[in-house]
Amino acid sequence: MRDNPVFKIVSKILFGPIIIYGLYVQFHGDYGPGGGFQAGVIVAAAFILYSMIYGLEEGRKLMPDWIIRSVMALGVLVFGGTGIASILFGANYLDYSPFAYKIYKAQHLGIIIVELGVGLTVFAVMLGLFNAFAGFKPHK
Amino acid sequence: MIELWVNVFLVSLLVIITFYIMRLRRLIGIVALSGAYSLTAAAIFVNMDAVDVAFTEAAVGSGISTILFLAALRYLPVEEAHETRYPVWSLFLCGIVGLMLIIAAFALPEFGDPNAPAHLHVAPRYIEESYPLFHIPNVVTNVLASYRGFDTLGETVVVFTAGLGVIILLTGSTLSMRFKQSATSSDNQTAKFDEETRDA
């Protein structure tokens, strides 16, 4: 099935638009439906599609395991770090108001950063789970 | 009115899918049907104007879960084990719990009732205050990331921990496991490993 040119070409055509759609969902979350959770899953789906058509090894070349594991932790760090940054600015934990002069600008900025953290973690966890399941070798 | 009939249609579709999931023995068919179940549930959420929930259900429930089930299916037999005996007591218990849930459902407030307890607590404040103050049209995102930032942080940590646990369990990146794998793959590496441990 993997050698079928239809799958290869269709997955090549779809790969970019899926990621762009994921980014749209990620950064448009405060205007329309969506946000970090959904966007992370959508972007992970693009990479999973690639792995399914071209094989797990090719997928691992595209997105190596060490990057996946680092991005997993990076997302939580971005979210938690935003809270620490609020404290350093003199506000409560995860209070976005000191990030800009106007309160709504500060909120927009805070929400975008926090959602980015969620998106990064969800993306890496989903892709990592798929790689772990697909590459699992049962022990004797 | 038309929304009601759309909902009736979708819920009966859910019942039919559930019935086929029970009847089927081939696991790949069951996985495909559970994906269809999630997609139908997402359509119900859209019909109830909960677009964000529907989006999540469609992406996670019918998308990623199906793919993960398919990936896990490689290590399972093609068909479910055939059950020969029929557990009467389990059926009895399921019947009673189902009956109780149906009775409880009658006590729920009507869908869209403005006087329902869920709509009287903090929801009016979110809806009235969030747009004039923050200029963010999607109240769901606003509640998620700014009013309930701690909850979302907790959810992210849960996703991270769960993913980490599964990845560590399945790839087995502990020292003893790595040692076992290298011992079976090549003797050369084992010797090197032995040298390193002796030096240490």
Short mmCIF file of C-alpha atoms in Angstrom, two decimals, chain B residues 17-179:
data_model
loop_
_atom_site.label_atom_id
_atom_site.label_comp_id
_atom_site.label_asym_id
_atom_site.label_seq_id
_atom_site.Cartn_x
_atom_site.Cartn_y
_atom_site.Cartn_z
CA ILE B 17 -23.24 2.59 15.81
CA THR B 18 -23.06 1.34 19.42
CA PHE B 19 -25.15 -1.69 18.46
CA TYR B 20 -22.79 -2.53 15.59
CA ILE B 21 -19.74 -2.05 17.83
CA MET B 22 -21.22 -4.68 20.17
CA ARG B 23 -21.99 -7.08 17.32
CA LEU B 24 -18.69 -6.78 15.45
CA ARG B 25 -15.80 -9.14 16.20
CA ARG B 26 -13.16 -7.68 13.85
CA LEU B 27 -11.13 -5.18 15.87
CA ILE B 28 -10.30 -2.93 12.91
CA GLY B 29 -14.01 -2.50 12.22
CA ILE B 30 -14.61 -1.65 15.87
CA VAL B 31 -11.87 1.00 15.74
CA ALA B 32 -13.36 2.52 12.58
CA LEU B 33 -16.83 2.55 14.13
CA SER B 34 -15.61 4.21 17.33
CA GLY B 35 -14.12 6.94 15.12
CA ALA B 36 -17.51 7.33 13.46
CA TYR B 37 -19.12 7.47 16.92
CA SER B 38 -16.87 10.38 17.91
CA LEU B 39 -17.58 12.21 14.67
CA THR B 40 -21.34 11.85 15.21
CA ALA B 41 -20.91 13.11 18.77
CA ALA B 42 -19.00 16.10 17.36
CA ALA B 43 -21.92 16.80 15.01
CA ILE B 44 -24.26 16.77 18.04
CA PHE B 45 -22.03 19.30 19.80
CA VAL B 46 -22.09 21.55 16.71
CA ASN B 47 -25.87 21.31 16.70
CA MET B 48 -25.87 22.42 20.35
CA ASP B 49 -23.64 25.43 19.46
CA ALA B 50 -20.66 24.09 21.44
CA VAL B 51 -18.25 24.55 18.53
CA ASP B 52 -15.05 24.42 20.58
CA VAL B 53 -16.02 21.12 22.20
CA ALA B 54 -17.04 19.74 18.82
CA PHE B 55 -13.70 20.77 17.35
CA THR B 56 -11.81 18.98 20.12
CA GLU B 57 -14.00 15.89 19.84
CA ALA B 58 -13.49 15.70 16.07
CA ALA B 59 -9.73 16.25 16.26
CA VAL B 60 -8.91 14.14 19.33
CA GLY B 61 -11.78 11.63 19.52
CA SER B 62 -12.20 10.67 15.92
CA GLY B 63 -8.79 11.67 14.58
CA ILE B 64 -5.88 10.94 16.88
CA SER B 65 -7.58 8.25 19.03
CA THR B 66 -8.46 6.21 15.95
CA ILE B 67 -4.90 6.44 14.66
CA LEU B 68 -3.47 5.46 18.06
CA PHE B 69 -5.88 2.50 18.27
CA LEU B 70 -4.81 1.44 14.77
CA ALA B 71 -1.16 1.68 15.77
CA ALA B 72 -1.86 -0.39 18.91
CA LEU B 73 -3.83 -2.91 16.85
CA ARG B 74 -0.61 -4.27 15.35
CA TYR B 75 0.06 -6.15 18.60
CA LEU B 76 -3.44 -7.56 18.96
CA PRO B 77 -5.18 -10.45 17.21
CA VAL B 78 -7.45 -9.65 14.25
CA GLU B 79 -10.63 -10.72 16.02
CA GLU B 80 -11.99 -10.25 19.49
CA ALA B 81 -12.06 -13.41 21.64
CA HIS B 82 -15.40 -15.14 21.30
CA GLU B 83 -17.50 -15.00 24.46
CA THR B 84 -19.51 -18.19 24.86
CA ARG B 85 -21.23 -17.62 28.20
CA TYR B 86 -23.66 -14.80 28.74
CA PRO B 87 -23.16 -13.01 32.08
CA VAL B 88 -26.76 -12.45 33.23
CA TRP B 89 -25.76 -10.54 36.36
CA SER B 90 -23.76 -7.99 34.38
CA LEU B 91 -26.77 -7.40 32.13
CA PHE B 92 -28.95 -6.95 35.21
CA LEU B 93 -26.50 -4.46 36.73
CA CYS B 94 -26.19 -2.52 33.45
CA GLY B 95 -29.98 -2.41 33.16
CA ILE B 96 -30.39 -0.99 36.68
CA VAL B 97 -27.67 1.64 36.24
CA GLY B 98 -29.12 2.62 32.86
CA LEU B 99 -32.59 2.97 34.36
CA MET B 100 -31.24 5.14 37.17
CA LEU B 101 -29.42 7.37 34.66
CA ILE B 102 -32.60 7.79 32.61
CA ILE B 103 -34.57 8.72 35.76
CA ALA B 104 -31.83 11.20 36.72
CA ALA B 105 -31.91 12.72 33.23
CA PHE B 106 -35.52 13.80 33.79
CA ALA B 107 -34.36 15.92 36.74
CA LEU B 108 -31.83 17.81 34.59
CA PRO B 109 -32.77 21.36 33.57
CA GLU B 110 -34.06 21.72 30.02
CA PHE B 111 -31.47 22.40 27.30
CA GLY B 112 -30.92 26.14 26.96
CA ASP B 113 -32.84 26.99 30.14
CA PRO B 114 -31.48 30.38 31.31
CA ASN B 115 -32.33 29.56 34.94
CA ALA B 116 -30.26 26.36 35.00
CA PRO B 117 -27.78 26.36 37.92
CA ALA B 118 -24.82 26.17 35.50
CA HIS B 119 -25.85 29.49 33.93
CA LEU B 120 -26.31 31.37 37.20
CA HIS B 121 -22.93 30.97 38.90
CA VAL B 122 -19.93 32.61 37.17
CA ALA B 123 -21.06 32.31 33.53
CA PRO B 124 -22.98 35.65 33.42
CA ARG B 125 -19.89 37.46 34.66
CA TYR B 126 -17.70 35.87 31.96
CA ILE B 127 -20.19 36.71 29.21
CA GLU B 128 -20.91 40.29 30.29
CA GLU B 129 -17.43 41.31 31.40
CA SER B 130 -15.01 39.57 29.02
CA TYR B 131 -15.69 41.38 25.73
CA PRO B 132 -15.81 44.99 27.01
CA LEU B 133 -12.72 44.40 29.14
CA PHE B 134 -10.52 42.14 26.98
CA HIS B 135 -11.90 42.57 23.40
CA ILE B 136 -11.76 38.83 22.77
CA PRO B 137 -14.77 37.56 20.77
CA ASN B 138 -14.38 33.89 21.71
CA VAL B 139 -15.43 33.68 25.36
CA VAL B 140 -14.34 30.02 25.54
CA THR B 141 -10.70 30.89 24.84
CA ASN B 142 -10.88 33.78 27.25
CA VAL B 143 -12.24 31.60 30.08
CA LEU B 144 -9.77 28.84 29.24
CA ALA B 145 -6.60 30.91 29.15
CA SER B 146 -7.27 33.90 31.33
CA TYR B 147 -10.02 33.28 33.90
CA ARG B 148 -9.06 29.63 34.33
CA GLY B 149 -5.36 29.81 33.55
CA PHE B 150 -4.47 27.50 36.44
CA ASP B 151 -6.86 24.79 35.19
CA THR B 152 -5.36 24.93 31.72
CA LEU B 153 -1.84 24.77 33.14
CA GLY B 154 -2.92 21.68 35.07
CA GLU B 155 -4.39 20.11 31.93
CA THR B 156 -1.19 20.76 30.00
CA VAL B 157 0.87 19.15 32.77
CA VAL B 158 -1.52 16.15 32.75
CA VAL B 159 -1.08 15.72 28.99
CA PHE B 160 2.69 16.04 29.40
CA THR B 161 2.87 13.52 32.25
CA ALA B 162 0.61 11.02 30.51
CA GLY B 163 2.60 11.25 27.29
CA LEU B 164 5.89 10.95 29.15
CA GLY B 165 4.64 7.87 31.03
CA VAL B 166 3.45 6.05 27.91
CA ILE B 167 6.59 6.90 25.94
CA ILE B 168 8.87 5.71 28.74
CA LEU B 169 6.85 2.51 29.19
CA LEU B 170 6.83 1.65 25.48
CA THR B 171 10.33 2.70 24.46
CA GLY B 172 11.85 1.53 27.76
CA SER B 173 14.61 4.10 28.03
CA THR B 174 15.95 2.94 31.37
CA LEU B 175 19.52 1.83 31.89
CA SER B 176 18.72 -1.84 32.52
CA MET B 177 16.51 -2.02 29.45
CA ARG B 178 19.18 -0.41 27.28
CA PHE B 179 21.69 -2.91 28.64
#
